[in-house]
Coordinates of C-alpha atoms and ligand atoms in Angstrom, one line a residue:
X1 CA -23.3 -21.5 1.8
X2 CA -24.9 -18.2 -0.5
X3 CA -24.3 -17.2 -4.0
X4 CA -23.9 -13.7 -3.3
X5 CA -20.7 -12.6 -5.3
X6 CA -18.2 -10.9 -2.3
X7 CA -17.4 -7.3 -3.1
X8 CA -14.9 -4.9 -1.7
X9 CA -15.5 -1.2 -1.9
X10 CA -12.7 1.2 -1.3
X11 CA -14.4 4.7 -0.1
X12 CA -11.5 6.9 -1.2
X13 CA -13.4 9.6 0.5
X14 CA -12.4 12.8 0.5
X15 CA -8.4 11.5 -0.5
X16 CA -6.8 11.6 -3.7
X17 CA -6.5 14.2 -6.7
X18 CA -7.2 13.7 -10.1
X19 CA -3.4 12.2 -10.4
X20 CA -2.9 10.4 -7.1
X21 CA -6.3 8.9 -7.9
X22 CA -5.5 7.8 -11.3
X23 CA -2.1 6.7 -10.5
X24 CA -3.5 3.9 -7.6
X25 CA -6.5 2.5 -9.2
X26 CA -3.0 2.0 -12.0
X27 CA -1.3 0.7 -9.3
X28 CA -4.2 -1.6 -8.0
X29 CA -5.0 -3.2 -11.7
X30 CA -1.7 -3.9 -12.1
X31 CA -1.6 -6.3 -7.9
X32 CA -4.9 -7.8 -9.9
X33 CA -3.5 -11.5 -10.3
X34 CA -7.4 -12.6 -11.2
X35 CA -7.5 -15.2 -9.3
X36 CA -9.6 -12.2 -6.3
X37 CA -12.5 -13.2 -4.5
X38 CA -14.4 -10.3 -4.8
X39 CA -15.8 -8.2 -7.0
X40 CA -13.5 -4.9 -6.9
X41 CA -15.0 -1.1 -6.6
X42 CA -12.8 2.1 -6.1
X43 CA -15.8 5.7 -5.4
X44 CA -12.9 8.2 -5.9
X45 CA -13.7 11.9 -6.0
X46 CA -15.9 13.4 -8.4
X47 CA -12.8 15.0 -9.9
X48 CA -10.9 11.9 -10.3
X49 CA -14.0 9.8 -11.9
X50 CA -13.2 10.9 -15.6
X51 CA -9.8 10.0 -15.3
X52 CA -10.1 6.5 -13.2
X53 CA -12.8 5.5 -15.3
X54 CA -10.8 5.6 -18.9
X55 CA -8.1 4.1 -17.0
X56 CA -10.1 1.4 -16.5
X57 CA -11.9 0.8 -20.1
X58 CA -9.1 1.2 -21.9
X59 CA -6.8 -1.6 -20.0
X60 CA -10.3 -3.5 -19.1
X61 CA -9.6 -4.2 -16.0
X62 CA -11.2 -5.6 -13.8
X63 CA -12.4 -2.6 -11.3
X64 CA -15.8 -1.3 -11.3
X65 CA -16.4 2.4 -10.2
X66 CA -18.0 4.0 -7.9
X67 CA -18.9 7.8 -7.0
X68 CA -19.8 8.7 -3.1
X69 CA -22.4 10.7 -3.9
X70 CA -25.1 12.6 -6.2
X71 CA -28.6 15.2 -6.4
X72 CA -31.9 13.4 -7.5
X73 CA -32.2 15.6 -9.8
X74 CA -32.0 14.8 -13.7
X75 CA -30.8 18.7 -13.9
X76 CA -30.7 21.8 -12.6
X77 CA -30.3 25.4 -11.1
X78 CA -28.4 23.2 -8.1
X79 CA -25.2 24.9 -7.7
X80 CA -22.4 22.4 -6.8
X81 CA -24.8 19.1 -7.6
X82 CA -24.0 16.2 -9.6
X83 CA -27.0 14.0 -11.0
X84 CA -27.3 10.3 -11.4
X85 CA -27.1 10.8 -15.2
X86 CA -24.5 12.7 -15.9
X87 CA -22.2 10.1 -13.4
X88 CA -24.0 6.9 -15.6
X89 CA -22.2 9.0 -18.5
X90 CA -18.9 9.0 -16.9
X91 CA -18.6 4.9 -16.6
X92 CA -19.9 4.9 -13.1
X93 CA -22.1 1.8 -12.1
X94 CA -22.5 2.1 -8.0
X95 CA -22.9 5.2 -5.9
X96 CA -22.8 5.3 -2.0
X97 CA -25.8 6.7 -0.9
X98 CA -26.3 7.4 3.2
X99 CA -22.9 7.6 4.3
X100 CA -23.1 8.5 8.1
X101 CA -20.5 11.1 6.7
X102 CA -23.1 12.4 4.5
X103 CA -26.3 11.9 7.3
X104 CA -23.5 13.8 9.9
X105 CA -22.1 16.5 8.4
X106 CA -24.7 17.7 5.4
X107 CA -27.9 16.9 7.1
X108 CA -28.7 13.5 4.9
X109 CA -32.3 12.4 6.1
X110 CA -33.9 9.3 5.3
X111 CA -35.8 10.3 3.3
X112 CA -33.8 12.3 1.4
X113 CA -31.1 9.1 0.7
X114 CA -34.3 7.9 -0.1
X115 CA -35.3 10.4 -2.9
X116 CA -31.1 8.7 -4.0
X117 CA -32.2 5.7 -3.7
X118 CA -35.6 5.8 -6.5
X119 CA -33.1 8.3 -8.7
X120 CA -29.9 6.1 -8.9
X121 CA -32.3 2.7 -9.1
X122 CA -34.4 5.1 -11.5
X123 CA -31.3 5.3 -14.1
X124 CA -29.7 2.0 -13.5
X125 CA -27.4 3.2 -10.8
X126 CA -27.0 0.3 -7.9
X127 CA -27.3 2.2 -4.9
X128 CA -24.7 1.4 -1.9
X129 CA -26.3 2.1 0.6
X130 CA -25.2 3.2 4.1
X131 CA -26.6 2.6 7.6
X132 CA -25.5 2.3 11.0
X133 CA -25.9 3.8 14.6
X134 CA -24.2 6.5 16.2
X135 CA -22.1 4.9 19.6
X136 CA -24.5 6.0 21.9
X137 CA -27.9 4.5 20.2
X138 CA -26.2 0.9 20.6
X139 CA -25.4 1.8 24.2
X140 CA -28.9 2.5 25.0
X141 CA -30.0 -0.4 23.3
X142 CA -31.8 1.4 19.8
X143 CA -29.9 -0.2 17.6
X144 CA -31.4 -2.4 15.7
X145 CA -34.7 -0.2 15.7
X146 CA -32.3 2.8 14.4
X147 CA -31.1 0.4 11.3
X148 CA -34.8 -0.9 10.5
X149 CA -35.7 2.9 10.8
X150 CA -33.5 3.7 8.4
X151 CA -33.3 0.4 6.2
X152 CA -37.4 1.1 5.7
X153 CA -36.8 5.3 5.3
X154 CA -34.3 4.3 2.3
X155 CA -36.5 2.3 0.0
X156 CA -39.7 3.6 0.4
X157 CA -41.5 3.1 -3.0
X158 CA -38.6 0.7 -4.3
X159 CA -40.0 -1.9 -6.5
X160 CA -39.3 -4.6 -8.5
X161 CA -36.7 -6.6 -7.8
X162 CA -33.7 -5.7 -6.3
X163 CA -31.1 -8.6 -6.0
X164 CA -28.7 -7.6 -9.0
X165 CA -29.6 -3.5 -7.8
X166 CA -29.2 -2.5 -4.9
X167 CA -26.1 -3.0 -2.6
X168 CA -26.9 -2.5 1.8
X169 CA -23.3 -1.4 3.7
X170 CA -23.8 -1.4 7.3
X171 CA -20.8 0.4 9.0
X172 CA -21.7 1.5 13.0
X173 CA -20.9 5.1 12.7
X174 CA -18.2 4.3 15.9
X175 CA -16.4 2.3 13.4
X176 CA -15.7 4.3 11.0
X177 CA -12.6 5.7 11.1
X178 CA -11.5 4.8 15.0
X179 CA -9.7 1.8 14.4
X180 CA -12.7 -0.5 16.4
X181 CA -13.5 -3.0 14.2
X182 CA -17.4 -4.2 14.8
X183 CA -16.8 -7.9 16.6
X184 CA -17.5 -9.8 13.9
X185 CA -20.6 -11.7 15.1
X186 CA -21.9 -8.7 16.1
X187 CA -21.7 -7.4 12.8
X188 CA -23.4 -10.8 11.6
X189 CA -26.3 -10.4 13.8
X190 CA -26.7 -6.8 12.5
X191 CA -27.0 -7.9 9.0
X192 CA -29.1 -10.7 9.5
X193 CA -31.3 -8.5 11.2
X194 CA -31.5 -6.2 8.0
X195 CA -31.7 -9.1 5.7
X196 CA -34.6 -10.1 7.8
X197 CA -36.2 -6.9 7.0
X198 CA -35.3 -6.7 3.4
X199 CA -37.2 -10.4 3.6
X200 CA -40.3 -8.8 4.9
X201 CA -40.9 -6.6 1.8
X202 CA -39.7 -8.2 -0.8
X203 CA -39.1 -11.6 -0.3
X204 CA -37.1 -14.3 0.7
X205 CA -35.2 -15.2 -1.9
X206 CA -34.8 -11.8 -2.8
X207 CA -32.7 -10.9 0.8
X208 CA -31.0 -13.8 0.3
X209 CA -29.4 -12.2 -3.2
X210 CA -28.9 -9.1 -1.9
X211 CA -25.1 -8.1 -0.5
X212 CA -25.2 -6.3 2.3
X213 CA -21.3 -5.2 2.9
X214 CA -20.0 -3.9 6.6
X215 CA -17.8 -1.4 7.3
X216 CA -15.7 0.7 9.7
X217 CA -12.0 -0.4 10.2
X218 CA -11.9 -3.2 8.0
X219 CA -8.3 -3.9 7.9
X220 CA -5.6 -6.3 6.5
X221 CA -6.1 -7.8 10.1
X222 CA -8.7 -8.2 10.4
X223 CA -11.1 -8.7 6.9
X224 CA -10.8 -12.9 7.3
X225 CA -12.3 -12.8 10.5
X226 CA -15.1 -10.8 9.2
X227 CA -15.6 -12.6 5.7
X228 CA -15.2 -15.8 7.5
X229 CA -18.8 -14.8 8.7
X230 CA -21.8 -16.2 6.7
X231 CA -24.0 -13.3 6.5
X232 CA -20.9 -10.8 5.4
X233 CA -20.5 -10.4 2.7
X234 CA -18.0 -8.1 1.9
X235 CA -16.5 -4.3 2.6
X236 CA -16.9 -0.6 2.1
X237 CA -13.0 -0.1 3.1
X238 CA -12.0 4.2 3.4
X239 CA -8.5 4.3 4.7
X240 CA -7.2 0.5 3.9
X241 CA -8.3 1.1 0.2
X242 CA -6.0 4.5 0.0
X243 CA -3.5 2.4 0.0
X244 CA -2.4 -0.7 -3.4
X245 CA -0.6 -2.7 -1.6
X246 CA -3.4 -3.0 1.8
X247 CA -6.7 -2.8 -0.6
X248 CA -4.9 -6.0 -3.0
X249 CA -4.5 -7.5 0.2
X250 CA -8.5 -6.9 1.2
X251 CA -9.2 -8.8 -2.4
X252 CA -7.6 -12.0 -1.2
X253 CA -9.0 -12.4 3.1
Ligands
13P1 P1 -13.2 3.0 7.6 O1 -12.1 2.3 6.9 O2 -12.0 4.2 7.4 O3 -12.9 3.3 8.6 O4 -14.1 3.7 7.0 C1 -15.1 2.9 6.6 C2 -15.9 3.6 5.6 O5 -16.3 4.8 6.1 C3 -16.3 3.7 4.7 O6 -17.0 3.8 4.1

């Protein structure tokens, strides 16, 4: 048994306006019993971060706030962008970086994801660093190499202890939003591979301490078989995190 604290993180993507987001986090907060096995993280859209953050703070709820993206610069003439410090000042703890939707639709690369990871760590934000192979890459047998490249590319120049500062999320692209969840054992194997890569650069002790989540069609019906796998430390959840009851039931896998 590892002593890594499990994590359930809801990635709300571009769903929930500011008012709906506050309603959802209120409902989640009201449903927490204190006996949850996992750390609870919600990642609303930018426009809802302040409202959700203020509510979490005023209720003293056991919910951590995450953002879904950021720029790597501190400030600048970068229309439409948000800086790491701007997030930090809203009470944001985590930031999802390198999600496959950002790589696919917004041209993010290992190099830009790397800049973001370095910038997040610099201000004390904890990246939830996403990696994952496409269906074609999996079918051609390239998945492990692809993931290896994403991990080493994303972590270039990252030094110091990573244990409590970085979360990795393995999200096979073909499993996202498709209802096609990875076989728990396959996800476990890939996560072990990721841990080994981290271990070869940062040492086994660090690799054993870094939390690595699975993401892609996680639902109340499949969460426990995933969480039974020893390498899987939690989940990054899209669709099933948008409803309070379904998200709450993921916390009691
Ligand atoms: P779904 O849970 O909707 O498949 O989305 C997964 C995801 O992309 C989380 O970041």
